[in-house]
Coordinates of C-alpha atoms in Angstrom, one line a residue:
M23 CA -55.0 113.0 215.8
S24 CA -53.8 109.5 215.1
V25 CA -53.4 108.1 211.6
E26 CA -56.3 105.7 212.3
E27 CA -58.6 108.7 212.9
V28 CA -57.8 110.4 209.7
P29 CA -59.7 109.3 206.5
M30 CA -56.9 107.9 204.3
S31 CA -57.2 108.2 200.6
M32 CA -55.3 105.3 199.0
I33 CA -55.6 107.1 195.7
Q34 CA -53.6 110.0 197.2
Q35 CA -51.0 107.6 198.5
M36 CA -50.6 106.0 195.0
K37 CA -50.0 109.5 193.6
K38 CA -47.6 110.4 196.4
R39 CA -45.5 107.2 196.5
I40 CA -42.0 107.3 194.9
S41 CA -39.1 104.9 195.1
V42 CA -36.7 106.2 197.8
R43 CA -33.1 105.0 197.8
T44 CA -31.5 107.5 200.2
Y45 CA -32.5 107.6 203.8
K46 CA -31.7 109.4 207.0
E47 CA -29.6 107.1 209.2
E48 CA -32.3 107.0 212.0
F49 CA -34.2 104.2 213.5
L50 CA -38.0 104.2 213.1
H51 CA -40.0 105.6 216.0
P52 CA -41.5 102.8 218.1
E53 CA -45.1 104.1 217.4
L54 CA -44.5 103.7 213.6
K55 CA -43.0 100.2 214.1
E56 CA -46.1 99.2 216.0
K57 CA -48.4 100.6 213.3
L58 CA -46.4 98.6 210.7
N59 CA -46.6 95.4 212.8
L60 CA -50.4 95.8 213.0
A61 CA -50.5 96.3 209.2
F62 CA -48.6 93.0 208.7
K63 CA -51.7 91.2 209.8
D64 CA -53.5 92.2 206.5
N65 CA -51.5 89.7 204.6
Q66 CA -53.7 87.6 202.3
G67 CA -53.7 88.1 198.6
P68 CA -56.6 87.9 196.2
F69 CA -55.7 84.3 195.2
G70 CA -55.5 83.2 198.8
G71 CA -51.8 83.2 199.4
A72 CA -50.7 84.6 202.8
V73 CA -47.5 86.7 202.9
R74 CA -45.3 86.5 206.0
F75 CA -43.6 89.8 207.0
E76 CA -40.6 90.4 209.1
F77 CA -39.3 93.8 210.2
V78 CA -35.5 93.6 210.1
E79 CA -33.1 96.1 211.6
R80 CA -29.7 96.1 210.0
E81 CA -27.6 96.7 213.1
L82 CA -29.5 94.2 215.2
A83 CA -29.2 91.5 212.6
Q84 CA -25.4 92.1 212.5
K85 CA -25.1 92.1 216.3
E86 CA -27.3 89.1 217.1
G87 CA -26.8 86.8 214.0
N88 CA -23.6 88.1 212.3
I89 CA -25.9 88.8 209.3
K90 CA -24.6 91.4 206.9
L91 CA -27.6 92.9 205.1
G92 CA -26.6 94.6 201.8
T93 CA -28.0 96.2 198.7
Y94 CA -24.9 96.5 196.6
G95 CA -24.8 100.3 197.1
I96 CA -28.2 100.8 195.7
I97 CA -29.7 101.9 199.0
K98 CA -28.0 104.5 201.2
G99 CA -28.6 105.1 204.9
A100 CA -31.4 102.6 205.5
S101 CA -31.4 101.1 209.0
S102 CA -34.5 98.9 208.6
Y103 CA -36.1 96.6 206.0
V104 CA -39.5 94.9 205.5
V105 CA -38.7 91.4 204.3
A106 CA -41.5 89.2 203.0
A107 CA -42.0 85.6 202.1
I108 CA -44.9 83.5 200.7
P109 CA -45.4 79.7 200.4
E110 CA -44.9 78.5 196.8
G111 CA -48.1 78.2 194.9
K112 CA -49.8 78.7 191.5
R113 CA -50.5 82.4 192.0
D114 CA -47.9 83.1 194.7
L115 CA -46.1 86.0 192.9
E116 CA -49.3 87.9 192.1
D117 CA -50.4 87.6 195.7
F118 CA -47.0 88.7 196.9
G119 CA -47.0 91.8 194.8
Y120 CA -50.5 92.7 195.8
V121 CA -49.9 92.4 199.6
L122 CA -46.5 94.0 199.8
E123 CA -47.7 97.0 197.7
K124 CA -50.6 97.5 200.0
L125 CA -48.2 97.6 202.9
I126 CA -45.9 100.0 201.0
L127 CA -48.9 102.4 200.3
Y128 CA -49.7 102.3 204.0
A129 CA -46.1 103.1 204.9
T130 CA -46.3 106.0 202.4
S131 CA -49.3 107.3 204.4
L132 CA -47.1 107.3 207.5
G133 CA -44.5 109.5 205.8
L134 CA -42.0 106.7 205.3
G135 CA -40.0 105.9 202.2
T136 CA -39.7 102.5 200.5
C137 CA -38.3 101.0 197.4
W138 CA -39.1 97.7 195.7
L139 CA -35.9 95.5 195.4
G140 CA -36.1 92.3 193.4
G141 CA -32.4 91.5 192.8
T142 CA -30.1 94.1 194.1
Y143 CA -29.8 92.7 197.7
T144 CA -27.9 90.0 199.5
K145 CA -30.6 87.3 199.2
N146 CA -28.8 84.7 201.3
E147 CA -28.3 87.1 204.2
F148 CA -31.9 88.4 204.2
S149 CA -33.1 84.8 204.0
K150 CA -31.2 84.0 207.1
A151 CA -32.5 87.1 208.8
I152 CA -36.1 85.9 208.5
G153 CA -35.4 82.2 208.8
L154 CA -36.8 81.4 205.3
Q155 CA -38.5 78.0 205.4
A156 CA -38.6 75.2 203.0
G157 CA -41.4 75.8 200.5
E158 CA -41.3 79.5 200.9
I159 CA -40.0 82.1 198.4
M160 CA -38.7 85.6 199.1
P161 CA -39.0 87.4 195.8
C162 CA -38.6 91.1 196.9
I163 CA -37.8 93.3 199.9
T164 CA -38.1 97.0 200.7
P165 CA -36.0 99.3 202.8
I166 CA -38.2 101.4 205.0
G167 CA -37.3 104.7 206.8
Y168 CA -37.3 108.4 206.7
P169 CA -36.4 109.8 203.2
H170 CA -33.3 112.0 203.0
Q171 CA -34.0 115.3 201.5
K172 CA -30.9 115.0 199.3
R173 CA -30.7 112.1 196.8
S174 CA -27.4 110.4 196.2
L175 CA -25.8 110.8 192.8
L176 CA -26.5 107.1 192.1
E177 CA -30.2 107.5 193.0
S178 CA -30.5 110.5 190.8
A179 CA -28.9 108.6 187.9
M180 CA -31.1 105.6 188.4
R181 CA -34.3 107.6 188.5
L182 CA -33.2 109.3 185.2
A183 CA -32.2 106.0 183.6
A184 CA -35.4 104.2 184.6
G185 CA -37.6 107.0 183.6
S186 CA -39.4 106.8 186.9
K187 CA -41.3 110.0 186.2
N188 CA -42.5 108.7 182.9
R189 CA -45.3 106.2 182.2
K190 CA -46.6 104.6 179.1
P191 CA -49.6 106.5 177.6
W192 CA -53.1 105.1 177.9
Q193 CA -53.2 103.8 174.3
E194 CA -50.4 101.4 175.0
L195 CA -51.9 100.0 178.2
F196 CA -55.7 100.0 178.1
F197 CA -58.1 98.7 175.5
N198 CA -61.7 98.7 174.6
Q199 CA -63.2 95.2 174.0
A200 CA -60.0 93.8 172.4
L201 CA -56.2 94.4 172.3
G202 CA -55.4 96.8 169.5
R203 CA -58.4 99.0 170.2
P204 CA -57.1 101.7 172.5
L205 CA -59.4 102.9 175.3
T206 CA -60.0 106.6 175.9
E207 CA -60.5 108.1 179.4
A208 CA -64.0 109.1 178.4
E209 CA -64.8 105.5 177.4
A210 CA -63.4 104.2 180.7
D211 CA -66.0 106.4 182.5
N212 CA -66.0 105.5 186.2
Y213 CA -63.0 103.3 185.8
A214 CA -60.7 106.1 184.5
T215 CA -59.2 106.7 187.9
P216 CA -58.6 103.0 188.8
L217 CA -56.9 102.6 185.5
E218 CA -54.8 105.7 185.9
M219 CA -53.7 104.4 189.3
V220 CA -52.5 101.2 187.5
R221 CA -50.6 103.4 185.1
L222 CA -48.9 105.1 188.0
A223 CA -48.0 101.8 189.7
P224 CA -44.4 100.8 190.2
S225 CA -42.9 98.0 188.2
A226 CA -39.5 96.5 187.6
S227 CA -37.4 98.9 185.5
N228 CA -40.7 100.7 184.8
K229 CA -41.6 98.1 182.2
Q230 CA -45.4 98.3 183.0
P231 CA -46.2 94.8 181.7
W232 CA -49.9 95.0 182.4
R233 CA -52.5 95.3 179.6
I234 CA -56.1 95.7 180.5
I235 CA -59.2 95.2 178.3
M236 CA -62.4 96.9 179.4
A237 CA -65.5 95.1 178.2
Q238 CA -69.1 95.4 179.5
G239 CA -67.9 96.9 182.7
R240 CA -65.3 94.2 183.4
A241 CA -61.6 94.7 183.5
H242 CA -59.5 91.8 182.1
F243 CA -55.9 91.9 183.1
Y244 CA -53.2 90.5 180.8
L245 CA -49.4 90.2 181.3
Q246 CA -47.3 91.3 178.3
R247 CA -43.9 90.0 179.2
T248 CA -40.7 91.7 178.2
K249 CA -38.7 88.9 176.5
D250 CA -35.9 87.5 178.8
Y251 CA -36.4 90.3 181.3
G252 CA -35.4 89.3 184.8
K253 CA -34.2 85.9 183.6
G254 CA -31.4 85.6 186.2
L255 CA -33.6 86.4 189.2
G256 CA -35.0 82.9 189.6
F257 CA -38.6 84.1 189.6
D258 CA -40.9 85.9 187.2
I259 CA -40.7 89.4 188.5
Q260 CA -43.3 90.7 186.0
R261 CA -45.9 88.5 187.7
V262 CA -45.1 90.4 190.9
D263 CA -45.8 93.6 188.9
M264 CA -49.2 92.3 188.0
G265 CA -50.0 91.8 191.7
I266 CA -49.0 95.5 192.3
A267 CA -51.3 96.6 189.4
M268 CA -54.2 94.5 190.9
C269 CA -53.6 96.2 194.3
H270 CA -53.8 99.7 192.8
F271 CA -56.9 98.9 190.7
E272 CA -58.8 97.3 193.6
L273 CA -58.0 99.9 196.2
A274 CA -58.9 102.8 193.8
A275 CA -62.2 101.0 192.8
K276 CA -63.2 100.4 196.4
E277 CA -62.4 104.0 197.4
L278 CA -64.7 105.2 194.6
G279 CA -67.5 102.8 195.6
L280 CA -67.2 100.7 192.4
P281 CA -68.4 97.1 193.0
G282 CA -66.4 94.1 191.9
Q283 CA -64.2 91.2 192.8
W284 CA -61.3 89.2 191.3
Q285 CA -62.3 86.2 189.2
I286 CA -60.4 84.0 186.8
I287 CA -62.7 83.5 183.7
E288 CA -61.8 80.3 182.0
S289 CA -63.0 81.5 178.6
K290 CA -60.5 84.4 178.8
A291 CA -57.8 82.0 179.8
D292 CA -58.5 79.8 176.8
A293 CA -58.5 82.8 174.5
A294 CA -55.2 84.0 175.8
E295 CA -53.7 80.8 174.5
S296 CA -55.1 81.1 171.0
T297 CA -56.0 84.7 170.0
I298 CA -53.7 86.9 172.1
P299 CA -50.3 87.8 170.7
P300 CA -47.3 85.7 171.8
G301 CA -45.8 86.7 175.1
T302 CA -49.1 88.0 176.4
H303 CA -51.1 85.9 178.9
Y304 CA -54.4 86.3 180.7
I305 CA -54.1 86.7 184.5
V306 CA -57.5 87.6 186.1
S307 CA -60.6 89.8 185.7
W308 CA -62.3 92.4 187.9
V309 CA -66.1 91.6 187.6

């Protein structure tokens, strides 16, 4: 039975997904590559930005373009990468995170490993590999391949240091009516699972910068920045994290049959400038 014929729970893929840094040195099966290429067509984010995907094979890039793809020793054994770019725009990074995470979850359902990389890769070489255009940005990439059963020592150390198995508790992330009033799972009611999927979402260095206020059945997403985090990257990586959180919330809500759509509520945006703590900014609402 093909993957398309099997009912796929995205909630299960969110629970299953981990960052994989050690891969078998094998090329992807052509059938999997075709499935990924078809998935690349689902490339529009909630704010309208369209992500351009390229499937890049390390050896082919070296042979045909003398392009040396590297990840500074962070990734071991990967022969292939998904490289993505998006036109610069007001909500470009949120759209980018949303769309690439959706693809990563699909890759997870195919039994493939991935790992978000925001700075630990040779950006100039990857830019050449996809022919990055003027007006486009390439914030992150991911290796893609068959996970190796044995992790490298570096991978084991990084997972321990990042606390990848740990997540902030509910009371630090989700709130009832206003920040400072923690939301319980019982109060979240039908939205407990979508919120839990946000809690499990990947983020740079596991900072989990999202804060969500539930009020009258609406979910208001705020970004609580870590001061000076990712300053040398040239882009706001925590906005990418917000897109990832939006992806998890929406996919879980839709799977559970919960209605809603993304909307920027101007009154919330105004409030974020006046009554929300410094470093915290309104992003969007699920209404």
